[in-house]
PDB file of C-alpha atoms in Angstrom:
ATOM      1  CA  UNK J  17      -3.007-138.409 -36.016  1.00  0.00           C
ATOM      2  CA  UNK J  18      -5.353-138.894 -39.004  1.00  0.00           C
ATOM      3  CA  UNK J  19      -3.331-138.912 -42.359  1.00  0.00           C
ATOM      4  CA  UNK J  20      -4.606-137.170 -45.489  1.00  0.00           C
ATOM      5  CA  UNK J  21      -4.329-139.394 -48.288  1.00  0.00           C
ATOM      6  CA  UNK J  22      -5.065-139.165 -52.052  1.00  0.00           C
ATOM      7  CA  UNK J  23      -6.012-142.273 -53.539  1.00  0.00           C
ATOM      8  CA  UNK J  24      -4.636-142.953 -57.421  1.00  0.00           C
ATOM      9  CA  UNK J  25      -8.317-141.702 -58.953  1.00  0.00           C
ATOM     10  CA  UNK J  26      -8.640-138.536 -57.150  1.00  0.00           C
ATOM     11  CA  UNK J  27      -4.343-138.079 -58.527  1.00  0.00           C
ATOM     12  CA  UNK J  28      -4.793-138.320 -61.511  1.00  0.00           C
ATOM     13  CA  UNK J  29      -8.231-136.368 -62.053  1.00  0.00           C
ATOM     14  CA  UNK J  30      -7.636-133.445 -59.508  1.00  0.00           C
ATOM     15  CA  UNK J  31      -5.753-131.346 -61.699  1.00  0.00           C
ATOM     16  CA  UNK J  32      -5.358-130.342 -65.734  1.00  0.00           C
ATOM     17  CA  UNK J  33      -1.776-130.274 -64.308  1.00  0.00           C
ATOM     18  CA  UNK J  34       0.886-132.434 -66.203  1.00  0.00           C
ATOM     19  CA  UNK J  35       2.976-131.936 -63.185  1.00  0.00           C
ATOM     20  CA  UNK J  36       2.050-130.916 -59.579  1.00  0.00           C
ATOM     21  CA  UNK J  37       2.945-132.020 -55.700  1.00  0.00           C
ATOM     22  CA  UNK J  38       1.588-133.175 -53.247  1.00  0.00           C
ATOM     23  CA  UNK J  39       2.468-133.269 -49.876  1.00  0.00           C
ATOM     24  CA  UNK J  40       2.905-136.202 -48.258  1.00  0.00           C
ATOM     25  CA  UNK J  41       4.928-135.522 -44.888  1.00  0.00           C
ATOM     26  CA  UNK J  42       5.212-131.404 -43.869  1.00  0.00           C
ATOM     27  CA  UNK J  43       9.195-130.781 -44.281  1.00  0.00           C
ATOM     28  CA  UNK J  44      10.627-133.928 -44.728  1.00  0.00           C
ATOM     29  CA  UNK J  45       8.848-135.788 -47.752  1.00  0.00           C
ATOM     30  CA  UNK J  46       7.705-134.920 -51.335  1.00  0.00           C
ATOM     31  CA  UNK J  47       5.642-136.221 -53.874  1.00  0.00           C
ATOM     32  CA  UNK J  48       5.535-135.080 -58.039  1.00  0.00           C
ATOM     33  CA  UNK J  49       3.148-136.300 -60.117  1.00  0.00           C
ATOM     34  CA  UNK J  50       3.203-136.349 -63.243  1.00  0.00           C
ATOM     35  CA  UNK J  51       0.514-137.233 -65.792  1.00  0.00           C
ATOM     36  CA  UNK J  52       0.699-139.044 -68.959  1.00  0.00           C
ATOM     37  CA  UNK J  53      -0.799-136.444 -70.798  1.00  0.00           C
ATOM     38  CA  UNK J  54      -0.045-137.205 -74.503  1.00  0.00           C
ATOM     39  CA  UNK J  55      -0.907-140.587 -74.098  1.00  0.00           C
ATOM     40  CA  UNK J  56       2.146-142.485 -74.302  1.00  0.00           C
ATOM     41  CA  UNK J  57       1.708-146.523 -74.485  1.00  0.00           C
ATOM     42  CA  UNK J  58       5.655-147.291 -74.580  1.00  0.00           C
ATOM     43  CA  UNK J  59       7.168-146.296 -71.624  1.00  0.00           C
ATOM     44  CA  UNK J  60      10.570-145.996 -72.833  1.00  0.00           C
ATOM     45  CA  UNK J  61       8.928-142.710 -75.077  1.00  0.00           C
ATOM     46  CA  UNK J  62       7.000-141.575 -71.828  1.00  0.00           C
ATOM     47  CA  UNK J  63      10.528-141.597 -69.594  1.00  0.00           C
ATOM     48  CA  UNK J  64      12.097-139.875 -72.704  1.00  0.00           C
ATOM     49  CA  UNK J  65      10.025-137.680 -72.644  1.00  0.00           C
ATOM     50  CA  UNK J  66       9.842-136.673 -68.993  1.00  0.00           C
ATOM     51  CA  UNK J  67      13.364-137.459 -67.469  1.00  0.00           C
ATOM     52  CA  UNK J  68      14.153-133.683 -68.078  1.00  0.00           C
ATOM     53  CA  UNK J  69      11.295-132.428 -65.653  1.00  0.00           C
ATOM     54  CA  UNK J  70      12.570-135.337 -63.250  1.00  0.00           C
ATOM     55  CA  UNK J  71      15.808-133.522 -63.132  1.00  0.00           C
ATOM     56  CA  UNK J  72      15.053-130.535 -62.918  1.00  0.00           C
ATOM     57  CA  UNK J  73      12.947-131.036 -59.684  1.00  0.00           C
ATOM     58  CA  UNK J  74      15.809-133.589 -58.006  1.00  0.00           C
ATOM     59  CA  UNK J  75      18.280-130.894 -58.627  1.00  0.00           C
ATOM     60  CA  UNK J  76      15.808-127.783 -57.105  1.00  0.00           C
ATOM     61  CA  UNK J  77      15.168-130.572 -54.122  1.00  0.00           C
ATOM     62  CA  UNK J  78      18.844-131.389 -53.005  1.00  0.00           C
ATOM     63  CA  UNK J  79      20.425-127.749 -53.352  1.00  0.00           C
ATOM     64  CA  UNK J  80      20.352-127.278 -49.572  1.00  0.00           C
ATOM     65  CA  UNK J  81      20.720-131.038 -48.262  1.00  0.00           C
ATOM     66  CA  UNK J  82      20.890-134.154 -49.396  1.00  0.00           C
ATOM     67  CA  UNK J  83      18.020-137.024 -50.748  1.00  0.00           C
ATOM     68  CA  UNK J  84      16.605-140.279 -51.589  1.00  0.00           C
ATOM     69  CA  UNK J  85      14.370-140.824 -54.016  1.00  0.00           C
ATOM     70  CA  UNK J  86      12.544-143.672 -55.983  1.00  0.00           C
ATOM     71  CA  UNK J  87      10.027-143.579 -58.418  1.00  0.00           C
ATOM     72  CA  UNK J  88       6.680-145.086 -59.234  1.00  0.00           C
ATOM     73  CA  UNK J  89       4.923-145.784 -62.204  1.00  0.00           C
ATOM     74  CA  UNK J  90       1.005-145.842 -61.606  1.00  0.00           C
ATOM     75  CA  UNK J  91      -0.196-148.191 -64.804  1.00  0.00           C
ATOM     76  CA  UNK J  92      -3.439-150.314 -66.349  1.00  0.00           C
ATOM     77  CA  UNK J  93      -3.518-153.673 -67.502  1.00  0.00           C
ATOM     78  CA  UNK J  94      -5.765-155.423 -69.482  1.00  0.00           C
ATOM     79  CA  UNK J  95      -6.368-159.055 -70.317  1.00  0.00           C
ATOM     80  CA  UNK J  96      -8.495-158.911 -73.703  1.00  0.00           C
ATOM     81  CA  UNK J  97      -9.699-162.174 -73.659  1.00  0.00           C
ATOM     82  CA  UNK J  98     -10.869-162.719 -69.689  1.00  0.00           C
ATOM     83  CA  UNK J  99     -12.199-158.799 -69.920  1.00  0.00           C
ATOM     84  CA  UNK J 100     -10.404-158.098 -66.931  1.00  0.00           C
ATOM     85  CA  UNK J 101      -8.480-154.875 -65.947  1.00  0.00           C
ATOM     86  CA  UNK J 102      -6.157-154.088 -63.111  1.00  0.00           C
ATOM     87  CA  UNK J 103      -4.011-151.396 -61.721  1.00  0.00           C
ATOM     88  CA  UNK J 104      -0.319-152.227 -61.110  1.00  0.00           C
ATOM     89  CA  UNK J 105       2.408-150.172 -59.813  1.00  0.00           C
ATOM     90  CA  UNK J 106       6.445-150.691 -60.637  1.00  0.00           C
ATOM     91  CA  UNK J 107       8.546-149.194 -57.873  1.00  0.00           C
ATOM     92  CA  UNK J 108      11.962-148.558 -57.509  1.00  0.00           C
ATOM     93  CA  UNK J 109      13.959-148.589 -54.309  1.00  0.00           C
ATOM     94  CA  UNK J 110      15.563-145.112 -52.415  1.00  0.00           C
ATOM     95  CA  UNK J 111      18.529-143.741 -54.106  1.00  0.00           C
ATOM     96  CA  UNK J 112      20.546-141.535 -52.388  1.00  0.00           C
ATOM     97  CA  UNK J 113      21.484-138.165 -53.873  1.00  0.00           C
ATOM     98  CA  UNK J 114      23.134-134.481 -53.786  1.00  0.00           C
ATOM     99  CA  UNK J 115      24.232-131.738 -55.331  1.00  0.00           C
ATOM    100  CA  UNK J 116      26.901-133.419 -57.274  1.00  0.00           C
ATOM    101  CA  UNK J 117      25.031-136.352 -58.448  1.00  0.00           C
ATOM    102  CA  UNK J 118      24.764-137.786 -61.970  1.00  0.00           C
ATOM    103  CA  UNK J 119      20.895-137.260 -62.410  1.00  0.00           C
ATOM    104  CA  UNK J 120      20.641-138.608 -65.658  1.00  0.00           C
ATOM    105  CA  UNK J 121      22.953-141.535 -64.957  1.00  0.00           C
ATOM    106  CA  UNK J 122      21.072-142.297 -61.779  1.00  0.00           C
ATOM    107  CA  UNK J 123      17.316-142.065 -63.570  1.00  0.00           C
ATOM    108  CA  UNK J 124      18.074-144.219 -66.518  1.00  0.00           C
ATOM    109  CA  UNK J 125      18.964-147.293 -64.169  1.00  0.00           C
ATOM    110  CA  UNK J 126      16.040-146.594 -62.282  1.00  0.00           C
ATOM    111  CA  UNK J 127      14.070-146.194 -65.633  1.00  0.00           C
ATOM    112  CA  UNK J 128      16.140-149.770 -66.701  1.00  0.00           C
ATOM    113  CA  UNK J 129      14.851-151.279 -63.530  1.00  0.00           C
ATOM    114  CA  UNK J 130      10.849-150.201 -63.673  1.00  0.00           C
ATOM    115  CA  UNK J 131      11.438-151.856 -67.598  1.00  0.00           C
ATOM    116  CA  UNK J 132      12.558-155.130 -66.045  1.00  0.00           C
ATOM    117  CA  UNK J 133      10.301-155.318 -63.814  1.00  0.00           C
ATOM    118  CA  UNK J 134       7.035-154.881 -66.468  1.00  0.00           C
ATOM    119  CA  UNK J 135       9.141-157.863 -68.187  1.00  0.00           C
ATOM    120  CA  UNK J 136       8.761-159.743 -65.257  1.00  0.00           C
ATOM    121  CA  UNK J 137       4.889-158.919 -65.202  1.00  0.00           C
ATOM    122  CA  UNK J 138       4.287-160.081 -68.202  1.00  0.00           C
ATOM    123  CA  UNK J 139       6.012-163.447 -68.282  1.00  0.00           C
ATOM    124  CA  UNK J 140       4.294-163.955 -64.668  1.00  0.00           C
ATOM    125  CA  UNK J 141       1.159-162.902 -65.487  1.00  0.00           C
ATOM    126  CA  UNK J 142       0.371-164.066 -69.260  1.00  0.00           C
ATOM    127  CA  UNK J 143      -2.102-162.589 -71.298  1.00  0.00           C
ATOM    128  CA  UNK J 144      -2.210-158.987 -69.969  1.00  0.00           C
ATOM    129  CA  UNK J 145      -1.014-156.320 -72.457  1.00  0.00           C
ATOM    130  CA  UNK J 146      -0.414-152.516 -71.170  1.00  0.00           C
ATOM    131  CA  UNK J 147      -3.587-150.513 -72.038  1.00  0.00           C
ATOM    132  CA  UNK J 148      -2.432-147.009 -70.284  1.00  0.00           C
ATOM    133  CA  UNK J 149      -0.040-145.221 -68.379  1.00  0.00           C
ATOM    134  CA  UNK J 150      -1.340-143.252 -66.207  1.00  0.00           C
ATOM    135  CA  UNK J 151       1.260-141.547 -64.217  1.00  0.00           C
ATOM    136  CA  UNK J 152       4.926-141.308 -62.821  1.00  0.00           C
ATOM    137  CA  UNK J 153       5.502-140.706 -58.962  1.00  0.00           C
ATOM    138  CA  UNK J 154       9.147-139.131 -58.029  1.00  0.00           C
ATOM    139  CA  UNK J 155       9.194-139.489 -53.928  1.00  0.00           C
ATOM    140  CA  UNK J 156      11.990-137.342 -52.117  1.00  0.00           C
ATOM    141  CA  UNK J 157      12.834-137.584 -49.164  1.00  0.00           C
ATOM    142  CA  UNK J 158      15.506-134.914 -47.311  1.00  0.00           C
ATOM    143  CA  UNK J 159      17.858-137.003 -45.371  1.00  0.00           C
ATOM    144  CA  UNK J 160      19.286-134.962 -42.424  1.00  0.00           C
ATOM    145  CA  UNK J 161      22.330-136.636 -41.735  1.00  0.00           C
ATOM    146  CA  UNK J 162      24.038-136.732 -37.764  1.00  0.00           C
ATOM    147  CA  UNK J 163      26.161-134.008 -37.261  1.00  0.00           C
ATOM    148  CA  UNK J 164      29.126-133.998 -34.661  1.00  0.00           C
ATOM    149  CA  UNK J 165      29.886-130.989 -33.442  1.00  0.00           C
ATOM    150  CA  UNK J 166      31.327-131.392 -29.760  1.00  0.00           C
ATOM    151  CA  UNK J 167      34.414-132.890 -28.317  1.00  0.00           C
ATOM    152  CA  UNK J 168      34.255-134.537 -24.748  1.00  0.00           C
ATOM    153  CA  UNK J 169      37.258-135.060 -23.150  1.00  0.00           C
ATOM    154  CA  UNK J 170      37.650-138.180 -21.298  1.00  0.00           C
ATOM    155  CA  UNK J 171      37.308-138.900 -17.708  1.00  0.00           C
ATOM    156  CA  UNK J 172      40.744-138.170 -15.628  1.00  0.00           C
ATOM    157  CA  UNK J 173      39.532-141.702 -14.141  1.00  0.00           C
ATOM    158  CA  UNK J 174      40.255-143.806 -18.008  1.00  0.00           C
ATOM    159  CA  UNK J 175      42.963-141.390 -18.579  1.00  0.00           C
ATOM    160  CA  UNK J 176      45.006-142.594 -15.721  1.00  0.00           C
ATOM    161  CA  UNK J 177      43.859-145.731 -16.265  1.00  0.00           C
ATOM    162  CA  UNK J 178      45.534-145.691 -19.937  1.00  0.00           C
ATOM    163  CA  UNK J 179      48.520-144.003 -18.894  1.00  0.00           C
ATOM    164  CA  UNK J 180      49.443-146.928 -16.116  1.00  0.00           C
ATOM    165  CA  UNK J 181      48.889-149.868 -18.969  1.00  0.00           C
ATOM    166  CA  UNK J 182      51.784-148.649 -21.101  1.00  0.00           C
TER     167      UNK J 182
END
């Protein structure tokens, strides 16, 4: 089974969009993107300014079932004085969720951890400086949790059995 995939130019360019989804798996997975259309170089101001839309789509996506969800943060880096540029993405891990979650709560440690981990970039890596954000990936995924729903009685056989040990 051949997998359609969007790579990060074709994202970012194939709509005017700030937000839109894209479909990664048919019922089970989802995938917002949204674009850093004003431009935003701190990301602190960028999460400010779309941790609203975030929570508005976790809450529309877990009204039925529960989720997990991380998010990804699609950026540029420069090094002036090599010339050199390179993609990088921060990722956080899956966070489960419902309908009675603390959205906010739950984004802002997420938004904490993508800040950390930039920190850790940069001392790694010296000499690059952020030149653009380009976009923010939330990824849900609905978790369908077992269900029990039957009771089997057990065998006359083990019932004896436990009857004759006491």
């Amino acid at each position: 089974m051949k997998r359609r995939t969007v790579r990060k130019c074709q994202r970012t360019i194939s709509t005017d969009k700030e937000l839109f989804e894209i479909e990664r798996f048919k019922k089970c997975s989802k995938t917002f993107i949204i674009r850093n259309t004003l431009d935003f170089i701190d990301y602190t101001l960028f999460f400010n300014h779309i941790s609203e839309k975030l929570i508005l789509n976790l809450k529309e996506s877990c009204e039925n079932t529960s989720i997990k969800f991380n998010l990804v943060v699609d950026s540029v880096y420069e090094r002036i004085l090599m010339q050199e540029v390179q993609d990088i993405a921060f990722k956080t891990s899956n966070v489960f969720a419902c309908n009675s979650s603390n959205f906010k709560k739950l984004l802002n440690n997420m938004f904490n951890k993508l800040l950390r981990e930039e920190a850790d970039f940069k001392q790694k890596g010296s000499g690059w400086s952020l030149k653009v954000i380009e976009t923010l990936q939330l990824r849900i995924n609905i978790v369908n949790p077992l269900k029990g729903g039957t009771y089997i009685d057990l065998p006359s056989m083990l019932k004896i059995k436990k009857r004759l040990s006491m």
